[in-house]
Tab-separated table of C-alpha atoms in Angstrom:
chain	number	residue	atom	x	y	z
A	1	MET	CA	10.107	7.335	59.188
A	2	THR	CA	13.186	7.259	56.701
A	3	ASP	CA	10.687	5.069	54.200
A	4	LEU	CA	8.463	7.585	54.224
A	5	LEU	CA	10.943	10.505	53.291
A	6	LEU	CA	12.209	8.727	50.737
A	7	GLU	CA	9.305	8.366	49.108
A	8	GLU	CA	7.606	12.047	49.302
A	9	ARG	CA	10.837	13.490	47.387
A	10	PRO	CA	9.965	14.661	44.089
A	11	ARG	CA	10.760	12.435	41.258
A	12	ALA	CA	12.682	14.036	38.092
A	13	ALA	CA	10.289	14.575	35.214
A	14	ALA	CA	11.085	12.791	32.079
A	15	PRO	CA	12.615	14.395	28.716
A	16	ALA	CA	9.682	15.395	26.790
A	17	LEU	CA	9.753	13.589	23.333
A	18	ASP	CA	9.316	15.659	20.130
A	19	HIS	CA	7.483	14.037	17.092
A	20	LEU	CA	10.874	12.808	15.744
A	21	ASP	CA	11.450	10.900	18.864
A	22	TRP	CA	7.814	9.327	18.192
A	23	LEU	CA	8.570	8.482	14.702
A	24	GLU	CA	11.773	6.938	15.667
A	25	ALA	CA	10.226	4.571	18.149
A	26	GLU	CA	7.610	3.266	15.631
A	27	ALA	CA	10.037	2.725	12.794
A	28	ILE	CA	12.395	1.179	15.228
A	29	HIS	CA	9.707	-1.078	16.711
A	30	ILE	CA	8.497	-2.041	12.912
A	31	LEU	CA	12.036	-3.014	11.985
A	32	ARG	CA	12.200	-5.461	15.268
A	33	GLU	CA	8.989	-6.656	14.322
A	34	VAL	CA	10.093	-7.651	11.093
A	35	ALA	CA	13.358	-9.105	12.395
A	36	GLY	CA	11.163	-10.995	14.703
A	37	GLN	CA	8.384	-12.439	12.748
A	38	CYS	CA	10.421	-13.014	9.213
A	39	SER	CA	12.912	-15.484	8.793
A	40	ASN	CA	14.749	-14.127	5.783
A	41	PRO	CA	14.303	-10.234	5.511
A	42	ALA	CA	16.161	-7.534	3.308
A	43	LEU	CA	16.807	-4.037	3.655
A	44	LEU	CA	16.432	-1.969	0.319
A	45	PHE	CA	19.075	0.200	0.036
A	46	SER	CA	19.591	2.470	-3.011
A	47	GLY	CA	21.774	5.300	-1.161
A	48	GLY	CA	18.691	7.667	-1.237
A	49	LYS	CA	17.587	10.197	1.593
A	50	ASP	CA	15.168	7.737	2.819
A	51	SER	CA	17.184	4.764	2.575
A	52	ILE	CA	20.048	6.669	4.379
A	53	CYS	CA	17.257	7.373	7.480
A	54	LEU	CA	16.504	3.275	7.014
A	55	LEU	CA	20.181	2.704	8.083
A	56	ARG	CA	20.559	4.898	10.822
A	57	LEU	CA	16.988	3.229	12.483
A	58	ALA	CA	18.531	-0.134	11.983
A	59	GLU	CA	21.523	0.968	13.723
A	60	LYS	CA	19.881	2.162	16.259
A	61	ALA	CA	17.393	-1.238	16.443
A	62	PHE	CA	20.194	-3.864	16.443
A	63	ARG	CA	23.504	-2.637	17.254
A	64	PRO	CA	26.333	-3.418	18.688
A	65	GLY	CA	25.280	-6.370	16.759
A	66	ARG	CA	24.943	-6.660	12.939
A	67	PHE	CA	21.821	-6.177	10.992
A	68	PRO	CA	19.491	-9.045	10.530
A	69	PHE	CA	19.305	-8.830	6.692
A	70	PRO	CA	21.404	-8.169	4.053
A	71	LEU	CA	21.099	-4.748	2.273
A	72	LEU	CA	19.840	-5.038	-1.611
A	73	HIS	CA	19.541	-2.532	-4.269
A	74	ILE	CA	17.941	-3.096	-7.497
A	75	ASP	CA	19.578	-0.931	-9.877
A	76	THR	CA	18.542	-0.170	-13.097
A	77	GLY	CA	21.994	0.385	-14.713
A	78	HIS	CA	20.696	3.813	-15.044
A	79	ASN	CA	21.511	5.764	-11.771
A	80	TYR	CA	23.809	8.861	-10.607
A	81	PRO	CA	27.402	7.421	-9.866
A	82	GLU	CA	27.429	9.970	-6.962
A	83	VAL	CA	24.525	7.756	-5.443
A	84	ILE	CA	26.083	4.510	-6.547
A	85	ALA	CA	29.470	5.598	-4.905
A	86	PHE	CA	28.014	6.746	-1.733
A	87	ARG	CA	25.609	3.441	-1.893
A	88	ASP	CA	29.004	1.176	-1.896
A	89	ARG	CA	30.848	3.557	0.584
A	90	ARG	CA	28.349	3.608	2.901
A	91	ALA	CA	27.712	-0.193	2.971
A	92	ALA	CA	31.260	-0.693	3.384
A	93	GLU	CA	31.479	1.398	6.483
A	94	LEU	CA	28.283	-0.389	8.128
A	95	GLY	CA	30.173	-3.867	7.439
A	96	GLU	CA	27.114	-4.974	6.105
A	97	ARG	CA	26.439	-7.106	3.266
A	98	LEU	CA	25.072	-5.536	0.328
A	99	ILE	CA	23.478	-7.549	-2.811
A	100	VAL	CA	23.272	-5.450	-5.971
A	101	ARG	CA	20.939	-6.937	-8.982
A	102	SER	CA	19.841	-4.610	-12.017
A	103	VAL	CA	17.871	-4.542	-14.350
A	104	GLU	CA	20.560	-5.041	-16.922
A	105	ASP	CA	20.723	-8.675	-15.663
A	106	SER	CA	17.233	-9.365	-16.384
A	107	MET	CA	17.618	-7.880	-20.036
A	108	ALA	CA	20.217	-10.319	-20.528
A	109	ARG	CA	18.323	-13.285	-19.481
A	110	GLY	CA	15.502	-11.947	-21.718
A	111	THR	CA	12.768	-11.555	-19.056
A	112	VAL	CA	12.909	-7.860	-19.464
A	113	VAL	CA	12.718	-6.703	-22.829
A	114	LEU	CA	12.260	-3.169	-23.634
A	115	LYS	CA	9.992	-1.871	-26.488
A	116	SER	CA	12.749	0.611	-27.661
A	117	PRO	CA	16.458	1.105	-26.798
A	118	GLY	CA	15.337	4.257	-24.776
A	119	GLU	CA	12.523	3.141	-23.111
A	120	LEU	CA	12.379	4.130	-19.242
A	121	ARG	CA	13.630	1.177	-17.032
A	122	ASN	CA	12.249	2.082	-13.844
A	123	LYS	CA	9.112	0.481	-13.944
A	124	HIS	CA	10.841	-3.084	-15.381
A	125	GLN	CA	12.694	-2.890	-11.457
A	126	SER	CA	9.585	-4.744	-10.411
A	127	VAL	CA	11.261	-8.163	-12.642
A	128	THR	CA	14.482	-7.890	-11.084
A	129	LEU	CA	13.051	-7.376	-7.401
A	130	LEU	CA	10.606	-10.360	-8.071
A	131	GLU	CA	13.919	-12.668	-9.358
A	132	ALA	CA	16.005	-11.197	-6.488
A	133	ILE	CA	13.623	-12.260	-4.107
A	134	ALA	CA	13.029	-15.835	-5.900
A	135	GLU	CA	17.111	-16.372	-6.052
A	136	PHE	CA	17.499	-15.613	-2.085
A	137	ALA	CA	14.123	-16.764	-0.728
A	138	PHE	CA	13.550	-13.401	1.277
A	139	ASP	CA	10.288	-13.775	2.614
A	140	ALA	CA	10.136	-9.659	3.405
A	141	CYS	CA	11.810	-6.395	1.915
A	142	ILE	CA	11.991	-3.583	4.095
A	143	GLY	CA	11.570	-0.452	2.178
A	144	GLY	CA	11.765	3.388	2.733
A	145	ALA	CA	8.461	4.170	1.249
A	146	ARG	CA	6.199	7.237	2.932
A	147	ARG	CA	2.770	7.780	2.281
A	148	ASP	CA	2.898	11.517	1.589
A	149	GLU	CA	4.997	10.659	-1.612
A	150	GLU	CA	2.169	9.622	-3.702
A	151	LYS	CA	-1.719	8.509	-3.649
A	152	ALA	CA	-0.413	4.849	-4.184
A	153	ARG	CA	1.384	4.750	-1.371
A	154	ALA	CA	-0.998	6.422	0.927
A	155	LYS	CA	-3.073	2.988	0.364
A	156	GLU	CA	-0.515	1.187	1.841
A	157	ARG	CA	-0.533	-0.996	5.019
A	158	VAL	CA	3.083	-0.740	6.900
A	159	PHE	CA	3.249	-4.490	6.389
A	160	SER	CA	2.037	-4.825	2.999
A	161	PHE	CA	0.813	-8.468	1.718
A	162	ARG	CA	2.140	-9.468	-1.883
A	163	ASP	CA	0.772	-12.873	-3.328
A	164	GLU	CA	2.710	-15.516	-4.621
A	165	PHE	CA	3.219	-13.637	-8.155
A	166	GLY	CA	4.357	-10.782	-5.920
A	167	GLN	CA	1.345	-8.813	-7.028
A	168	TRP	CA	-0.291	-6.282	-4.619
A	169	ASP	CA	-4.026	-5.717	-3.779
A	170	PRO	CA	-4.818	-2.432	-2.565
A	171	LYS	CA	-8.414	-3.369	-1.728
A	172	ASN	CA	-7.273	-6.839	0.239
A	173	GLN	CA	-4.823	-5.677	2.913
A	174	ARG	CA	-4.770	-7.117	6.726
A	175	PRO	CA	-6.022	-4.895	9.401
A	176	GLU	CA	-3.331	-3.386	11.501
A	177	LEU	CA	-5.470	-2.413	14.835
A	178	TRP	CA	-3.604	-1.114	17.470
A	179	ASN	CA	-0.327	-1.118	15.572
A	180	LEU	CA	-0.253	-5.322	15.698
A	181	TYR	CA	1.167	-6.417	12.230
A	182	ASN	CA	0.671	-9.795	10.769
A	183	ALA	CA	3.570	-11.200	8.884
A	184	ARG	CA	2.362	-14.845	8.299
A	185	ILE	CA	2.741	-15.863	4.617
A	186	HIS	CA	2.678	-19.163	2.731
A	187	PRO	CA	5.780	-20.193	1.155
A	188	GLY	CA	6.493	-18.197	-1.988
A	189	GLU	CA	4.218	-14.998	-0.680
A	190	ASN	CA	6.088	-11.990	0.642
A	191	ILE	CA	5.968	-8.881	3.019
A	192	ARG	CA	6.953	-5.338	2.065
A	193	ALA	CA	7.582	-3.564	5.201
A	194	PHE	CA	7.981	0.148	5.689
A	195	PRO	CA	9.147	1.578	8.937
A	196	ILE	CA	9.015	5.365	7.588
A	197	SER	CA	5.624	5.274	6.337
A	198	ASN	CA	3.952	7.688	8.375
A	199	TRP	CA	7.219	10.203	7.994
A	200	THR	CA	6.674	13.217	5.724
A	201	GLU	CA	9.687	14.556	3.398
A	202	LEU	CA	9.880	17.574	5.787
A	203	ASP	CA	10.342	14.578	8.893
A	204	VAL	CA	12.841	13.172	6.980
A	205	TRP	CA	14.814	15.975	6.152
A	206	GLN	CA	14.625	17.341	10.091
A	207	TYR	CA	15.830	13.651	11.080
A	208	ILE	CA	18.652	13.523	8.651
A	209	SER	CA	19.947	17.527	9.953
A	210	ARG	CA	19.499	15.795	13.582
A	211	GLU	CA	21.476	12.635	13.042
A	212	LYS	CA	23.763	14.282	11.208
A	213	LEU	CA	23.820	12.213	8.158
A	214	GLU	CA	25.688	12.127	5.559
A	215	LEU	CA	24.558	12.472	2.027
A	216	PRO	CA	25.205	12.161	-1.825
A	217	SER	CA	26.145	15.565	-3.199
A	218	ILE	CA	23.124	15.436	-5.337
A	219	TYR	CA	20.982	16.339	-2.790
A	220	PHE	CA	22.564	19.720	-2.115
A	221	ALA	CA	22.757	22.848	-4.769
A	222	HIS	CA	24.832	22.725	-7.581
A	223	THR	CA	24.927	23.966	-11.081
A	224	ARG	CA	24.418	21.773	-13.970
A	225	PRO	CA	23.147	21.462	-17.766
A	226	ILE	CA	19.213	21.264	-17.767
A	227	VAL	CA	16.531	21.809	-20.208
A	228	ARG	CA	13.106	22.673	-19.270
A	229	ARG	CA	10.691	20.232	-20.860
A	230	ASN	CA	6.792	19.875	-19.993
A	231	GLY	CA	7.121	21.879	-16.701
A	232	ALA	CA	10.297	19.945	-15.240
A	233	LEU	CA	13.769	20.543	-15.653
A	234	VAL	CA	15.618	17.202	-17.358
A	235	PRO	CA	19.441	17.396	-16.586
A	236	VAL	CA	21.438	17.153	-20.138
A	237	THR	CA	23.486	13.746	-19.647
A	238	PRO	CA	24.327	11.289	-22.639
A	239	LEU	CA	21.488	9.318	-21.374
A	240	THR	CA	19.048	12.491	-21.626
A	241	PRO	CA	20.301	14.512	-24.449
A	242	ALA	CA	18.600	17.966	-25.087
A	243	LYS	CA	15.887	17.330	-28.014
A	244	ALA	CA	15.756	19.032	-31.184
A	245	GLY	CA	15.058	23.077	-30.530
A	246	GLU	CA	15.286	22.485	-26.524
A	247	THR	CA	18.328	24.916	-25.499
A	248	ALA	CA	20.507	23.929	-22.493
A	249	GLU	CA	21.015	26.263	-19.367
A	250	GLU	CA	23.103	26.417	-16.684
A	251	VAL	CA	21.010	25.814	-13.593
A	252	THR	CA	21.632	25.803	-9.717
A	253	VAL	CA	19.369	22.892	-8.628
A	254	ARG	CA	19.311	19.967	-6.153
A	255	PHE	CA	17.134	16.816	-6.228
A	256	ARG	CA	14.786	16.257	-3.892
A	257	THR	CA	14.327	12.402	-4.550
A	258	VAL	CA	17.169	10.462	-6.525
A	259	GLY	CA	16.671	7.338	-9.089
A	260	ASP	CA	16.866	6.601	-12.559
A	261	ILE	CA	18.504	9.490	-14.579
A	262	THR	CA	16.092	9.139	-17.283
A	263	CYS	CA	13.168	9.575	-14.967
A	264	THR	CA	14.999	11.784	-12.320
A	265	ALA	CA	14.534	16.041	-12.671
A	266	PRO	CA	15.847	18.350	-9.948
A	267	VAL	CA	14.473	21.239	-8.599
A	268	GLU	CA	15.456	25.158	-8.858
A	269	SER	CA	17.226	25.835	-5.284
A	270	ALA	CA	20.035	27.370	-3.940
A	271	ALA	CA	19.635	25.223	-0.778
A	272	ASP	CA	23.531	24.146	0.038
A	273	THR	CA	22.930	22.798	3.659
A	274	ILE	CA	20.565	20.804	5.258
A	275	GLU	CA	19.233	23.555	7.447
A	276	LYS	CA	18.224	25.342	4.113
A	277	ILE	CA	16.847	22.140	2.583
A	278	VAL	CA	14.333	22.080	5.744
A	279	ALA	CA	13.371	25.765	5.330
A	280	GLU	CA	12.979	25.165	1.794
A	281	THR	CA	10.667	21.792	2.784
A	282	ALA	CA	8.722	23.357	5.184
A	283	VAL	CA	6.991	25.949	2.518
A	284	THR	CA	6.694	24.008	-0.403
A	285	THR	CA	3.560	23.195	-1.740
A	286	ILE	CA	4.524	21.162	-4.478
A	287	THR	CA	4.975	17.087	-3.520
A	288	GLU	CA	8.136	15.281	-3.876
A	289	ARG	CA	7.331	13.274	-6.726
A	290	GLY	CA	5.107	16.049	-8.099
A	291	ALA	CA	7.366	17.708	-10.580
A	292	THR	CA	10.637	15.311	-10.023
A	293	ARG	CA	9.582	11.967	-11.162
A	294	LEU	CA	8.870	11.886	-14.849
A	295	ASP	CA	8.095	8.378	-14.777
A	296	ASP	CA	4.849	9.481	-12.793
A	297	GLN	CA	3.129	11.458	-15.566
A	298	THR	CA	2.024	8.597	-17.722
A	299	SER	CA	-1.255	6.311	-16.803
A	300	GLU	CA	0.371	3.227	-18.311
A	301	ALA	CA	3.526	4.024	-15.981
A	302	SER	CA	1.271	5.107	-12.779
A	303	MET	CA	3.326	3.968	-9.112
A	304	GLU	CA	-0.202	2.223	-8.561
A	305	GLN	CA	-0.089	-0.097	-11.689
A	306	ARG	CA	3.870	-0.781	-10.952
A	307	LYS	CA	2.953	-1.701	-7.383
A	308	LYS	CA	0.272	-4.411	-8.260
A	309	GLU	CA	2.708	-5.840	-10.500
A	310	GLY	CA	5.352	-6.077	-7.509
A	311	TYR	CA	7.093	-2.586	-7.233
A	312	PHE	CA	8.805	-1.383	-3.977
């Protein structure tokens, strides 16, 4: 009789999971799959918001132990100093190994040759990344790319296979039925894994808000000199001075994405808190890279072509 009564007691309902819980669980599963299937992975960490989310997900996946991979940043040498300072400080706070390789190192070796001193360096990161993969024999690189960012990224699998030349073939990808991932590769080949591939920009900001993640200051509204060029707001810096006939303005802006100074533009915004950024992101009709990444504007530097050559 006692056993029967115990069986009839109502069970407490499990807390309902929201969409961020599901996305987080999927990303943690992918990180653990990389760690379980790959012998020498690395996590790409630039100090940008997407890679900051990856760090929190890695903490949830592997703490209290150390990450089963180092952090890797491919630096163009033209990054915003606020972001580089944040990158170094965050890696030190976590006590994780940070490996930095620069496009300038490749230029010194002669493996990257610029057509002119002012040529954008962003696309040349592919060379430096492939050199770093060869130097450390990485068999997988974990990145913060998302499918909603750009058309070429939308074609990519969660586990993206790269051949022995570091190249990506969008027409020859491995199936991922039932979320089963295949990281088997031959020596010299590589896997790029994207745990937040199914996230949107809004998901990222909502997760940052929920987890109370710290960010570089340039993600929040601030005033800086800009010029209006081809529909974009181009920051006036020693690397990107105003051209003849252009007039610099002091404008309140924030960055939606950060990268090389020469190809990353801000947007006009008064959003100086994460809550305001979430609200602003929820109603925007322009993609994150659509008006802020100047290197995506030309066919020569198109994302798909760069990815075929080994880009992130």
